Coordinates of C-alpha atoms and ligand atoms in Angstrom, one line a residue:
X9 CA 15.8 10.5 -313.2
X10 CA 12.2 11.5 -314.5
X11 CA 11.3 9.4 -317.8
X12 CA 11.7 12.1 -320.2
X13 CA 14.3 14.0 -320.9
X14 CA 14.6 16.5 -323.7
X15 CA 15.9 14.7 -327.3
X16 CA 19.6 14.8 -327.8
X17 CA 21.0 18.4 -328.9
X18 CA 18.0 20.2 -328.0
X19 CA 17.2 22.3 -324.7
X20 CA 15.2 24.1 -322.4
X21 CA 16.5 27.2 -322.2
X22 CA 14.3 28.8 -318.9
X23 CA 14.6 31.9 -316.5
X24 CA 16.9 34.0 -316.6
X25 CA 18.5 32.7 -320.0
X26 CA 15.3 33.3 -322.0
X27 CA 15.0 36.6 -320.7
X28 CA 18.8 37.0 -322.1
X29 CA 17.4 35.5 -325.5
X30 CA 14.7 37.6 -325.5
X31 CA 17.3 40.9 -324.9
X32 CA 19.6 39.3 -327.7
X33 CA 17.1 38.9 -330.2
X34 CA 16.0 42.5 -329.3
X35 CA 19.1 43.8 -329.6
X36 CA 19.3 42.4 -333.1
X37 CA 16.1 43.9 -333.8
X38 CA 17.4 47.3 -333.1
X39 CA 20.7 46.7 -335.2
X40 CA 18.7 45.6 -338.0
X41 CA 15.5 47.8 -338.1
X42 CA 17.6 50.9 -338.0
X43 CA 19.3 50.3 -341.0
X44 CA 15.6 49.3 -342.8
X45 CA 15.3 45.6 -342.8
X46 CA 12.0 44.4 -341.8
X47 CA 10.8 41.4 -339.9
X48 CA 9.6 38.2 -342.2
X49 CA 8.1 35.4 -339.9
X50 CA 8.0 32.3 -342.0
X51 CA 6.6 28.6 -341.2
X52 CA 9.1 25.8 -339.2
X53 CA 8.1 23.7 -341.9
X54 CA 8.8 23.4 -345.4
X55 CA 7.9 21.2 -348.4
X56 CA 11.6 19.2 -348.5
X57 CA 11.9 20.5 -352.0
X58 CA 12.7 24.6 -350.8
X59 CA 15.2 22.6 -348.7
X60 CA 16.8 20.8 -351.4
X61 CA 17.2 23.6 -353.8
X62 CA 20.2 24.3 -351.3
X63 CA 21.7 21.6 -352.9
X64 CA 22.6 18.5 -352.2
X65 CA 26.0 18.0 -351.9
X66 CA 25.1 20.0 -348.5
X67 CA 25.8 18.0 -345.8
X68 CA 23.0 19.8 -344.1
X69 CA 20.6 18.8 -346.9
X70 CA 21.8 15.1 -347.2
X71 CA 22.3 13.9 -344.0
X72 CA 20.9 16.5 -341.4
X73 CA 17.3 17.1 -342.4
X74 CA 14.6 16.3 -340.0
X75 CA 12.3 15.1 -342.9
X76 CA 8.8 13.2 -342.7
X77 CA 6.1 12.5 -344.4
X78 CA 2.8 14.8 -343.3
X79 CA -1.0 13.2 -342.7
X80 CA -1.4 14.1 -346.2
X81 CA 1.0 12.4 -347.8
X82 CA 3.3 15.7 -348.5
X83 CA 7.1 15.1 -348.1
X84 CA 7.9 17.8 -345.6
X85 CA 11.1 18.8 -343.4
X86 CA 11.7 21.2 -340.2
X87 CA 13.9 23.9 -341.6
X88 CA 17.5 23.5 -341.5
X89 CA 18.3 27.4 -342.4
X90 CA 16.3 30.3 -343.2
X91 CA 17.6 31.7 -346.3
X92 CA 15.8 29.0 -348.4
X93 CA 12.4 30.0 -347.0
X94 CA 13.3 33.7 -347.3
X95 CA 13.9 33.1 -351.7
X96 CA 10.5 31.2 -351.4
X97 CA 8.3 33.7 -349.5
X98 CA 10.0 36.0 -352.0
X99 CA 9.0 33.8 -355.5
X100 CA 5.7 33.2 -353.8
X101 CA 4.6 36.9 -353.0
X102 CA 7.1 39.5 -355.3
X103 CA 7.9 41.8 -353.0
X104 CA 9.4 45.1 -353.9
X105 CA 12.6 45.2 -354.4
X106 CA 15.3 45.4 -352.4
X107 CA 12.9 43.2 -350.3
X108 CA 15.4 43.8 -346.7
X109 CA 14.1 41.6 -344.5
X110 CA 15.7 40.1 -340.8
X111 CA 14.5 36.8 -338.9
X112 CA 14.7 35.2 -335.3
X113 CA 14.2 31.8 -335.2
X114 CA 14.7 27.4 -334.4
X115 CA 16.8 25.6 -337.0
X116 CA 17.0 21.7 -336.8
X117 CA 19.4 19.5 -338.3
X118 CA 20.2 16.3 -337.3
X119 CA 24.3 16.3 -335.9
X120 CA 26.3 15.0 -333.8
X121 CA 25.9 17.5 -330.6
X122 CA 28.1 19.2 -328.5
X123 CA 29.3 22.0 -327.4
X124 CA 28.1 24.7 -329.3
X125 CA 26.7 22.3 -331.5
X126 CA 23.1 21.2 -331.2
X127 CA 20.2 19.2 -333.0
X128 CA 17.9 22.6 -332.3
X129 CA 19.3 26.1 -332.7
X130 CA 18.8 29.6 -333.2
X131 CA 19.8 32.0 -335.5
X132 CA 19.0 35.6 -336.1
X133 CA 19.8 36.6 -339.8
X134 CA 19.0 39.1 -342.4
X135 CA 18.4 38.7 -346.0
X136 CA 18.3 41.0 -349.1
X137 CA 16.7 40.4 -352.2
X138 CA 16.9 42.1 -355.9
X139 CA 20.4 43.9 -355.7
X140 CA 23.6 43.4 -356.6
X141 CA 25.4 46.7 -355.1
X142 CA 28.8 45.4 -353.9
X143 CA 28.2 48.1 -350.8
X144 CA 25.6 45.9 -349.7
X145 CA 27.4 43.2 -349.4
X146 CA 29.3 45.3 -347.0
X147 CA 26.2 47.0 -345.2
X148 CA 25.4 43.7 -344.3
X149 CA 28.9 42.5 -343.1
X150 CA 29.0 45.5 -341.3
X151 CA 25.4 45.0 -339.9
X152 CA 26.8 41.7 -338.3
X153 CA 29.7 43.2 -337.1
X154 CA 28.0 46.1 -335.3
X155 CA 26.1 43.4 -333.3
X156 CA 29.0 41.8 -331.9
X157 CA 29.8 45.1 -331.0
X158 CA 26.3 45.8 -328.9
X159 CA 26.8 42.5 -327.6
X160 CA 30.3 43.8 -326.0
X161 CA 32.4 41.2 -327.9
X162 CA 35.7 42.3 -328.8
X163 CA 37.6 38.6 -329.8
X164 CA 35.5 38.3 -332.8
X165 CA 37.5 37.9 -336.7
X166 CA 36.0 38.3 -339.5
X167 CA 37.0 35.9 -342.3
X168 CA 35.9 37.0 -346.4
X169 CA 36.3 35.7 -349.4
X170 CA 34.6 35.7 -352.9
X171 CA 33.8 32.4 -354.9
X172 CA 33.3 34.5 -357.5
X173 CA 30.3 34.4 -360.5
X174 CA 29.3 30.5 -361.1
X175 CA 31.2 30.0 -364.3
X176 CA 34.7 30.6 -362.1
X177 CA 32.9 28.7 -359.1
X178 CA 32.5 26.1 -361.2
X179 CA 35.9 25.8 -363.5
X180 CA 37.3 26.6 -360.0
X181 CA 35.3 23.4 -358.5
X182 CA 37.0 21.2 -361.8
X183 CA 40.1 21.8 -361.1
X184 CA 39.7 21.6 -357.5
X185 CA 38.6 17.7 -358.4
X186 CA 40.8 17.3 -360.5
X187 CA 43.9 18.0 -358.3
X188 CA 42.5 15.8 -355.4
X189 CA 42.0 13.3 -357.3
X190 CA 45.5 13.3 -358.8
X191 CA 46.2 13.3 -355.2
X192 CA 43.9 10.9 -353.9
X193 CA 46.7 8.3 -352.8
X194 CA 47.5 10.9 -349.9
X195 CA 44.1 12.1 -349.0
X196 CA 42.3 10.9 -345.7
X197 CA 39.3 8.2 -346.1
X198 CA 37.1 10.8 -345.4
X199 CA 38.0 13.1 -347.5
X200 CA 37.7 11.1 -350.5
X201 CA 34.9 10.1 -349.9
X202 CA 33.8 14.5 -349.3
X203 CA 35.4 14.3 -352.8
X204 CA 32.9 12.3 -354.6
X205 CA 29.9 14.5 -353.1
X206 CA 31.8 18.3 -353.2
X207 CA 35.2 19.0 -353.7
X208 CA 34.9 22.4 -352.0
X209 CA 34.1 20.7 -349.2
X210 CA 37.3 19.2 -349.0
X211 CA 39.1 22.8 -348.5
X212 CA 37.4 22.1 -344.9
X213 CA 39.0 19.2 -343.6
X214 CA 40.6 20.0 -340.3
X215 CA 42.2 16.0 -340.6
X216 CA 46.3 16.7 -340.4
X217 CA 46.5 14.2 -343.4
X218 CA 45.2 16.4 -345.8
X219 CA 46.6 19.5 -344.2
X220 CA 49.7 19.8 -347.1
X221 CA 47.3 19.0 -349.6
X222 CA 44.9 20.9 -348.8
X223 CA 47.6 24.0 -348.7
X224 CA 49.1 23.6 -352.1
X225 CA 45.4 23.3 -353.6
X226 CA 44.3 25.4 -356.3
X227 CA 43.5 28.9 -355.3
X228 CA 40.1 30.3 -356.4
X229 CA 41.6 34.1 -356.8
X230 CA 43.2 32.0 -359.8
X231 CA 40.0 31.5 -361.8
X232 CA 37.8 35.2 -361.3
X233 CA 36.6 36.7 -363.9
X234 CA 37.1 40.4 -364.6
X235 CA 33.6 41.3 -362.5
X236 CA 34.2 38.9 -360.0
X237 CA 37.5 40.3 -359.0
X238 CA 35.8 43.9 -359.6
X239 CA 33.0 42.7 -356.8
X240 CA 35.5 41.6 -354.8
X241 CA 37.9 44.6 -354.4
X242 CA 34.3 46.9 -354.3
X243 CA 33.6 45.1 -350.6
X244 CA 37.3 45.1 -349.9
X245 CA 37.6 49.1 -350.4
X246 CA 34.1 49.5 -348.6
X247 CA 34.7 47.2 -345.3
X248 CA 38.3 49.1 -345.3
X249 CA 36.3 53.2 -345.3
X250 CA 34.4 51.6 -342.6
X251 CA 37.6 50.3 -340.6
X252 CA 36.3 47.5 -340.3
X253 CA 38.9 44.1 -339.8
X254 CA 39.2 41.4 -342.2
X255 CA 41.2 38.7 -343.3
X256 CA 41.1 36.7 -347.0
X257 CA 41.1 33.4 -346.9
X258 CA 40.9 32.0 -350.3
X259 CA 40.0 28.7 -348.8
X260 CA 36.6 29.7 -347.0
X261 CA 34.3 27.9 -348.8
X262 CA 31.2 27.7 -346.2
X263 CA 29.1 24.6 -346.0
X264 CA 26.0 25.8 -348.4
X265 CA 26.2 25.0 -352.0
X266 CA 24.4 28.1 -353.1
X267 CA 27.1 30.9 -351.9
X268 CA 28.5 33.2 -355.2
X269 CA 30.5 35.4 -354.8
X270 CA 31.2 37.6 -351.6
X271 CA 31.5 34.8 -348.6
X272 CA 32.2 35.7 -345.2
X273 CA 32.3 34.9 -341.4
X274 CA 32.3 35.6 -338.2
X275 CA 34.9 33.8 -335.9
X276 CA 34.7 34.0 -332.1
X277 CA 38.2 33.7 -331.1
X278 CA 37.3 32.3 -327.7
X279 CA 35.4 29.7 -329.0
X280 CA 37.1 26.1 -330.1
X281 CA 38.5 26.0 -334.0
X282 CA 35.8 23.3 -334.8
X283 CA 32.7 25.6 -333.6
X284 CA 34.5 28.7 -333.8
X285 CA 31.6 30.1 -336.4
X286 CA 29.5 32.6 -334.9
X287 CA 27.8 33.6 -337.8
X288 CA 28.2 33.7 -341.5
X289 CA 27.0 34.1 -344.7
X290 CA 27.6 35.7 -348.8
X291 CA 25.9 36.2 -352.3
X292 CA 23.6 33.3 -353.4
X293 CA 22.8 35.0 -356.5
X294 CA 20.9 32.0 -358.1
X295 CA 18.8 30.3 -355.4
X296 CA 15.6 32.2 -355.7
X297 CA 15.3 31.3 -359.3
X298 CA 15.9 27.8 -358.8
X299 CA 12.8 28.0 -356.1
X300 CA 10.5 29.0 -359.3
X301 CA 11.2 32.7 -358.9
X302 CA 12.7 35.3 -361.5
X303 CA 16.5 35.8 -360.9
X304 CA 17.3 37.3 -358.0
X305 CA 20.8 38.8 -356.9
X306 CA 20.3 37.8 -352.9
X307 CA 22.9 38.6 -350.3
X308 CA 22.3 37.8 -346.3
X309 CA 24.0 36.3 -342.9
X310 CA 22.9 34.0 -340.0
X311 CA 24.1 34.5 -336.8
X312 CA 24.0 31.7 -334.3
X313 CA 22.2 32.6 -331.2
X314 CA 23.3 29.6 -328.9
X315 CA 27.1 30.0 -330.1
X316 CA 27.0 33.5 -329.9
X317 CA 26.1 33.6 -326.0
X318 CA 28.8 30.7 -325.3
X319 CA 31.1 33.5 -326.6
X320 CA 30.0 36.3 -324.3
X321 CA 29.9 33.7 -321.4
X322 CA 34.0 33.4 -322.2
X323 CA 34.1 37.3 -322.7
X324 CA 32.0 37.9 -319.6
X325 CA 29.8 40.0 -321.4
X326 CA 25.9 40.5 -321.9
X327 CA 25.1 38.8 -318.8
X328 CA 21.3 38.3 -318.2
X329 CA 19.1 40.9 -317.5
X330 CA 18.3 41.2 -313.7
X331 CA 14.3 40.8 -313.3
X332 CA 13.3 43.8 -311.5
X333 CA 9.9 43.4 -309.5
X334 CA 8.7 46.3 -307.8
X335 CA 6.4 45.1 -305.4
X336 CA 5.5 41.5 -303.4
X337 CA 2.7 40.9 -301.9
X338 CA 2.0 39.6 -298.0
X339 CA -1.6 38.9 -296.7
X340 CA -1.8 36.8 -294.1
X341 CA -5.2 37.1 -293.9
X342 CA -5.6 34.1 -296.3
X343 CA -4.5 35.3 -300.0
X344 CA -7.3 37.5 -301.1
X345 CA -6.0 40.6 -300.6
X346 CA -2.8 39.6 -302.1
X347 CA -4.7 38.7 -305.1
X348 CA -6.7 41.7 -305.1
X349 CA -3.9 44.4 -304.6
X350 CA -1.2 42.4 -306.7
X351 CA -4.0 42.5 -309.2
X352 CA -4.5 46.6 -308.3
X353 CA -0.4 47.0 -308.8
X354 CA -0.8 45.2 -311.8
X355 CA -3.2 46.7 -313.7
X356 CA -1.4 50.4 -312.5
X357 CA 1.7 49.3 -314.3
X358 CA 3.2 48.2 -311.0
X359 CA 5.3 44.5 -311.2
X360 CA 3.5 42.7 -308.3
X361 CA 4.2 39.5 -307.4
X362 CA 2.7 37.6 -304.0
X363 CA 2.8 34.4 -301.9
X364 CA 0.6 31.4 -302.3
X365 CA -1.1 28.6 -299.9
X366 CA -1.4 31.0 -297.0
X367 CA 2.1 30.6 -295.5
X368 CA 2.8 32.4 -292.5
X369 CA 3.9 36.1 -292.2
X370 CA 7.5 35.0 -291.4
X371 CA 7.4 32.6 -294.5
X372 CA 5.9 34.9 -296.8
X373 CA 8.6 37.7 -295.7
X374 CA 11.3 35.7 -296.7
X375 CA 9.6 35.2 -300.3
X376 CA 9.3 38.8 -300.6
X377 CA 13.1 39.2 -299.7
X378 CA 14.0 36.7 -302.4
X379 CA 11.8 38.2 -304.6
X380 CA 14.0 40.8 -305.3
X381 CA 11.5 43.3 -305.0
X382 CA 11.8 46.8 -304.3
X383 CA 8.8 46.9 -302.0
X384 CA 6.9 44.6 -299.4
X385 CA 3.0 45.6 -299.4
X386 CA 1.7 43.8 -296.2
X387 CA -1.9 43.7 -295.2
X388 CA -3.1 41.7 -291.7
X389 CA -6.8 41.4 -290.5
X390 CA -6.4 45.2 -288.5
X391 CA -4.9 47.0 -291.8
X392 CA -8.2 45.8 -293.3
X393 CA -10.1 47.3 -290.7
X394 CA -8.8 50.0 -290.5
X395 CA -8.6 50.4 -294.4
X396 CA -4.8 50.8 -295.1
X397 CA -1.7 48.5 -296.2
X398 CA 1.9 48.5 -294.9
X399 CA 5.0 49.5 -297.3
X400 CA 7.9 48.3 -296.3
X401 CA 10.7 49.6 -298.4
X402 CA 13.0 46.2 -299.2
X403 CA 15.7 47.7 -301.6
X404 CA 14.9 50.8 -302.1
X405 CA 15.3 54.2 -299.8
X406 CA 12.4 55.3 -297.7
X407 CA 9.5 56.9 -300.1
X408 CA 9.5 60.9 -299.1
X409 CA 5.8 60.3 -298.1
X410 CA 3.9 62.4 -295.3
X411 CA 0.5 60.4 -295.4
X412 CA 1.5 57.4 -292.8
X413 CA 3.6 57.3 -289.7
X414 CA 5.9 54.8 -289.4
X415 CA 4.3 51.4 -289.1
X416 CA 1.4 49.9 -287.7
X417 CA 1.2 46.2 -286.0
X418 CA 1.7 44.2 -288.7
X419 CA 5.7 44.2 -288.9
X420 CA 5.5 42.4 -285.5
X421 CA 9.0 43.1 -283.4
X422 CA 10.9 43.4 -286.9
X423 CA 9.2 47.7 -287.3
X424 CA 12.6 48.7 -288.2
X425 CA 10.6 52.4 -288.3
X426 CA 11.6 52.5 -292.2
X427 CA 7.5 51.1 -293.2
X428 CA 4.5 53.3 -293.1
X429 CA 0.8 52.7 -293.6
X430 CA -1.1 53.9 -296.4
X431 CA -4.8 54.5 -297.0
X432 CA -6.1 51.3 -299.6
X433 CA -7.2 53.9 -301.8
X434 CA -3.7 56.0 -302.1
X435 CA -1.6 52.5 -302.4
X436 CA -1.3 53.4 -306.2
X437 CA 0.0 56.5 -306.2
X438 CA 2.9 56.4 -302.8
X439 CA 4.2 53.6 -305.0
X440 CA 4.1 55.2 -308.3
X441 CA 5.3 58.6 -305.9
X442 CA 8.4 55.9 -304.4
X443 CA 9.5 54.8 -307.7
X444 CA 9.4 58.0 -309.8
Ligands
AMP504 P1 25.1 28.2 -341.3 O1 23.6 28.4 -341.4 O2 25.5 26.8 -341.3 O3 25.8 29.2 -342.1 O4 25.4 28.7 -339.8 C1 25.3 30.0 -339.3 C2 25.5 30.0 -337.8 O5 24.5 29.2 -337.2 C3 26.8 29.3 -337.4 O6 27.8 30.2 -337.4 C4 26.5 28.9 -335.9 O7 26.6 30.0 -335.1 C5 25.0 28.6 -336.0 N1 24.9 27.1 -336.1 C6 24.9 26.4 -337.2 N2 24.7 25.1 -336.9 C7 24.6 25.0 -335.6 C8 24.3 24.0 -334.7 N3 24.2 22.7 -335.0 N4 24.2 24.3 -333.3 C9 24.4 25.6 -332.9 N5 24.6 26.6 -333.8 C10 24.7 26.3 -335.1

């Protein structure tokens, strides 16, 4: 085993997955720009201080933050989420508002990985800042949902619920504590100890021991005020004229402190129940004030990209784009030709790729068969001479071409009478002619 490795929960992701990134990512784009929402690329890093406006009683805040202290003495941390850099981009330069704006990027926080779980991840999200139109709420849940669909997932739930405005949130969180703590004899370890830290949190717990408890807990439909419930049954009614699926779940409380109230998610039904969240997100009506800014209705999601393709590897859909090359490259007069006419294809809009280290003509033949391209362009010391190249159609059907007759030397015993020679200076245009 090589010395190095890459760090626990983070990953190489090379050829062909990337491309499928890439395609994912672009897909999203396309989702997302149609309905107005423009890219914002912001910085890895943060001062710690956007981060811990999230909150603290977020476990991805307290205990998950890659954090460090810079050459400069500044207290900085690799971002954990996007929506905190999103409200500060918007304090520091005051967009116009609504600011709709969508990201692709690496998160890090510091968990314990597996599947579907890493230290490094990305999301792809979209934020908007500076309304608080219940219908947006549900253009954006139905943004998401739209995606899953261009992905080709069909097992896909979505989960909503409100925590209403922050006075309920927060009588709601008092009685929460207050029952649980009634109760503490009968809770697990752990969840008393999620107690002391965030009481919502303990509406989480997948431990059996608090299962009963956690079912007879307060309900926070019990404690929304008159525009709360108002909000509520707006996005309700709107996700239900778009037919659009949901389920309420009074108990979906989401790991980020700063949620009020529309709250939703994304469940991939093939996925296991403890990483089952594809994506997710709600109303966090009062974070970009806390970051210095004016206050700021802000609604958004973050989709999981890593989690999201584990999905359509169990639905068997949105496989990885096959690479198509359209032409490789054999010179066995030493490798400057190939350089020269890959180079040629190249610059014509022609994918060219080509052998290396001056392998032989039977070597380099069975490159350009694994190439998967669609053409072999071949070129011997007597195609020089006589100015032409060989095309030997690999894939593709025989080019209707009248210049060449069927091949010269070059092919050796293998002139299967499908390749033709071609005048050097017409190579660009039979391809272009072959592939139109
Ligand atoms: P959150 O920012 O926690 O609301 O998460 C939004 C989405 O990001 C989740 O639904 C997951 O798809 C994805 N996600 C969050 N944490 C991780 C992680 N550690 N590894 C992989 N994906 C993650």
């Amino acid at each position: 085993m090589p010395e190095f490795q890459t760090s626990p929960g983070m990953r190489d992701i090379l050829p062909p997955e990337s491309a499928r990134w890439r395609a994912f990512v672009a897909a999203f784009e396309q989702v997302v720009e149609r309905a107005g929402y423009g890219q914002v690329i912001s910085p890895l890093l943060e001062d710690l201080g956007v981060f811990q406006r999230i909150g603290d009683a977020t476990e991805v805040v307290s205990k998950e933050m890659y954090d460090f202290v810079d050459k400069g003495g500044r207290h900085v941390a690799l971002r954990p989420e996007l929506t905190a850099s999103v409200c500060r981009a918007f304090a520091q330069h005051h967009p116009q508002t609504p600011w709709k704006v969508w990201y692709h990027g690496s998160q890090f926080r510091y968990e314990k990985p597996q599947r579907g779980r890493y230290r490094q991840f990305d999301q792809v999200g979209i934020e908007v800042l500076g309304a608080d139109d219940p219908y947006l709420d549900v253009e954006i849940i139905a943004l998401g949902w739209e995606f899953f669909a261009t992905l080709g997932l069909t097992q896909v739930r979505l989960v909503l619920n409100s925590l209403g405005e922050p006075a309920d949130r927060a009588a709601y969180v008092a009685a929460l504590a207050d029952y649980f703590r009634d109760h503490s004899g009968e809770l697990s370890e752990e969840s008393r100890e999620t107690l002391q830290r965030n009481p919502l949190r303990v509406l989480d717990s997948k431990r059996a021991a608090d299962a009963a408890l956690v079912a007879d807990a307060p309900r926070i439909d019990q404690f929304y005020s008159d525009r709360a419930a108002a909000h509520f049954a707006a996005v309700q009614q709107g996700l239900s004229a778009l037919g659009i699926p949901f389920a309420v779940e009074a108990k979906l409380v989401r790991g980020l402190d700063y949620y009020r109230h529309t709250t939703f998610e994304y469940q991939g039904l093939t996925l296991d129940s403890a990483q089952n969240a594809l994506g997710g997100g709600g109303r966090y009506d009062g974070l970009v004030e806390s970051l210095g800014g004016p206050a700021t209705p802000g609604v958004g999601f973050a989709i999981g990209l890593d989690r999201t393709l584990l999905a359509c590897d169990d639905e068997g859909v949105f496989a990885p784009p096959t690479p198509r090359l359209a032409v490789f490259v054999v010179d066995t007069t030493g490798g400057a030709e190939a350089l020269a006419i890959a180079t040629l294809c190249r610059s014509a809009g022609i994918s060219a790729d080509r052998a290396y280290d001056n392998r032989s003509m039977k070597s380099q033949m069975k490159a350009a068969d694994r190439s998967g391209a669609d053409y072999a362009v071949i070129v011997g010391s007597n195609e020089i001479a006589a100015g032409v190249v060989v095309v030997r159609p690999l894939r593709a059907a025989r080019p209707t071409d009248a210049d060449g007759g069927a091949g010269g030397g070059i092919g050796g015993g293998t002139d299967d009478g499908a390749q033709y020679e071609v005048p050097r200076e017409q190579l660009i245009e039979t391809l272009k002619r072959a592939m139109s």
